[in-house]
PDB file of C-alpha atoms in Angstrom:
ATOM      1  CA  UNK A  21     -19.305  20.424  26.492  1.00 56.00           C
ATOM      2  CA  UNK A  22     -18.799  20.106  22.915  1.00 60.00           C
ATOM      3  CA  UNK A  23     -16.757  22.643  20.908  1.00 63.00           C
ATOM      4  CA  UNK A  24     -16.656  23.058  17.043  1.00 63.00           C
ATOM      5  CA  UNK A  25     -13.345  22.155  15.562  1.00 60.00           C
ATOM      6  CA  UNK A  26     -11.346  24.910  14.234  1.00 61.00           C
ATOM      7  CA  UNK A  27     -10.531  25.120  10.501  1.00 56.00           C
ATOM      8  CA  UNK A  28      -6.872  24.444  11.355  1.00 61.00           C
ATOM      9  CA  UNK A  29      -7.837  21.021  12.873  1.00 61.00           C
ATOM     10  CA  UNK A  30      -9.343  19.670   9.566  1.00 56.00           C
ATOM     11  CA  UNK A  31      -7.071  17.316   7.469  1.00 57.00           C
ATOM     12  CA  UNK A  32      -5.589  18.874   4.328  1.00 60.00           C
ATOM     13  CA  UNK A  33      -4.336  17.183   1.190  1.00 60.00           C
ATOM     14  CA  UNK A  34      -0.567  17.860   1.517  1.00 60.00           C
ATOM     15  CA  UNK A  35       1.514  16.933  -1.563  1.00 58.00           C
ATOM     16  CA  UNK A  36       4.411  14.517  -1.218  1.00 63.00           C
ATOM     17  CA  UNK A  37       7.872  15.888  -1.356  1.00 67.00           C
ATOM     18  CA  UNK A  38       8.864  16.517  -4.900  1.00 65.00           C
ATOM     19  CA  UNK A  39       5.341  16.663  -6.117  1.00 59.00           C
ATOM     20  CA  UNK A  40       4.102  19.857  -7.644  1.00 59.00           C
ATOM     21  CA  UNK A  41       1.754  21.747  -5.292  1.00 58.00           C
ATOM     22  CA  UNK A  42      -1.140  22.087  -7.788  1.00 57.00           C
ATOM     23  CA  UNK A  43      -1.424  18.273  -8.264  1.00 51.00           C
ATOM     24  CA  UNK A  44      -2.742  17.925  -4.626  1.00 53.00           C
ATOM     25  CA  UNK A  45      -5.210  20.695  -5.002  1.00 58.00           C
ATOM     26  CA  UNK A  46      -6.739  19.593  -8.382  1.00 66.00           C
ATOM     27  CA  UNK A  47      -9.133  17.356  -6.562  1.00 73.00           C
ATOM     28  CA  UNK A  48      -8.514  14.374  -8.785  1.00 79.00           C
ATOM     29  CA  UNK A  49      -7.820  11.046  -7.036  1.00 83.00           C
ATOM     30  CA  UNK A  50      -4.370   9.475  -7.359  1.00 84.00           C
ATOM     31  CA  UNK A  51      -4.012   5.748  -7.681  1.00 87.00           C
ATOM     32  CA  UNK A  52      -0.850   3.531  -7.474  1.00 86.00           C
ATOM     33  CA  UNK A  53      -0.205   1.715 -10.619  1.00 85.00           C
ATOM     34  CA  UNK A  54      -1.051  -2.004 -10.696  1.00 82.00           C
ATOM     35  CA  UNK A  55       1.654  -4.481 -10.017  1.00 78.00           C
ATOM     36  CA  UNK A  56       3.336  -5.781 -13.014  1.00 87.00           C
ATOM     37  CA  UNK A  57       3.342  -9.369 -14.293  1.00 90.00           C
ATOM     38  CA  UNK A  58       6.808  -9.879 -13.010  1.00 92.00           C
ATOM     39  CA  UNK A  59       5.813  -9.020  -9.479  1.00 91.00           C
ATOM     40  CA  UNK A  60       2.716 -11.383  -9.641  1.00 90.00           C
ATOM     41  CA  UNK A  61       4.825 -14.290 -10.903  1.00 94.00           C
ATOM     42  CA  UNK A  62       7.356 -13.579  -8.112  1.00 95.00           C
ATOM     43  CA  UNK A  63       4.605 -13.964  -5.478  1.00 93.00           C
ATOM     44  CA  UNK A  64       3.388 -17.091  -7.074  1.00 96.00           C
ATOM     45  CA  UNK A  65       6.815 -18.536  -7.103  1.00 97.00           C
ATOM     46  CA  UNK A  66       7.399 -17.655  -3.575  1.00 97.00           C
ATOM     47  CA  UNK A  67       4.047 -19.253  -2.557  1.00 98.00           C
ATOM     48  CA  UNK A  68       4.962 -22.503  -4.504  1.00 98.00           C
ATOM     49  CA  UNK A  69       8.477 -22.674  -2.906  1.00 98.00           C
ATOM     50  CA  UNK A  70       6.841 -22.321   0.558  1.00 97.00           C
ATOM     51  CA  UNK A  71       4.342 -24.942  -0.218  1.00 97.00           C
ATOM     52  CA  UNK A  72       6.931 -27.322  -1.443  1.00 97.00           C
ATOM     53  CA  UNK A  73       9.053 -26.683   1.698  1.00 96.00           C
ATOM     54  CA  UNK A  74       6.116 -27.521   3.876  1.00 96.00           C
ATOM     55  CA  UNK A  75       5.339 -30.738   1.896  1.00 96.00           C
ATOM     56  CA  UNK A  76       8.893 -31.958   1.878  1.00 95.00           C
ATOM     57  CA  UNK A  77       9.406 -31.029   5.446  1.00 94.00           C
ATOM     58  CA  UNK A  78       6.263 -33.170   6.424  1.00 92.00           C
ATOM     59  CA  UNK A  79       7.609 -36.082   4.262  1.00 90.00           C
ATOM     60  CA  UNK A  80      11.130 -35.877   5.894  1.00 89.00           C
ATOM     61  CA  UNK A  81      10.005 -35.573   9.535  1.00 87.00           C
ATOM     62  CA  UNK A  82       7.327 -38.561   9.220  1.00 80.00           C
TER      63      UNK A  82
END
């Protein structure tokens, strides 16, 4: 037995707190800004430090 979903059951685009109500109803997609170059450099540095720790740990324990 299948029933048709009520209009209240359908998802709505609800604005975030502090956001003007008309921004959500404008229909335009919202995107997050891309990460800055500083954040990318931080991830690369973190990866390099982790790789160095793995290599040095391997040398130390062998």
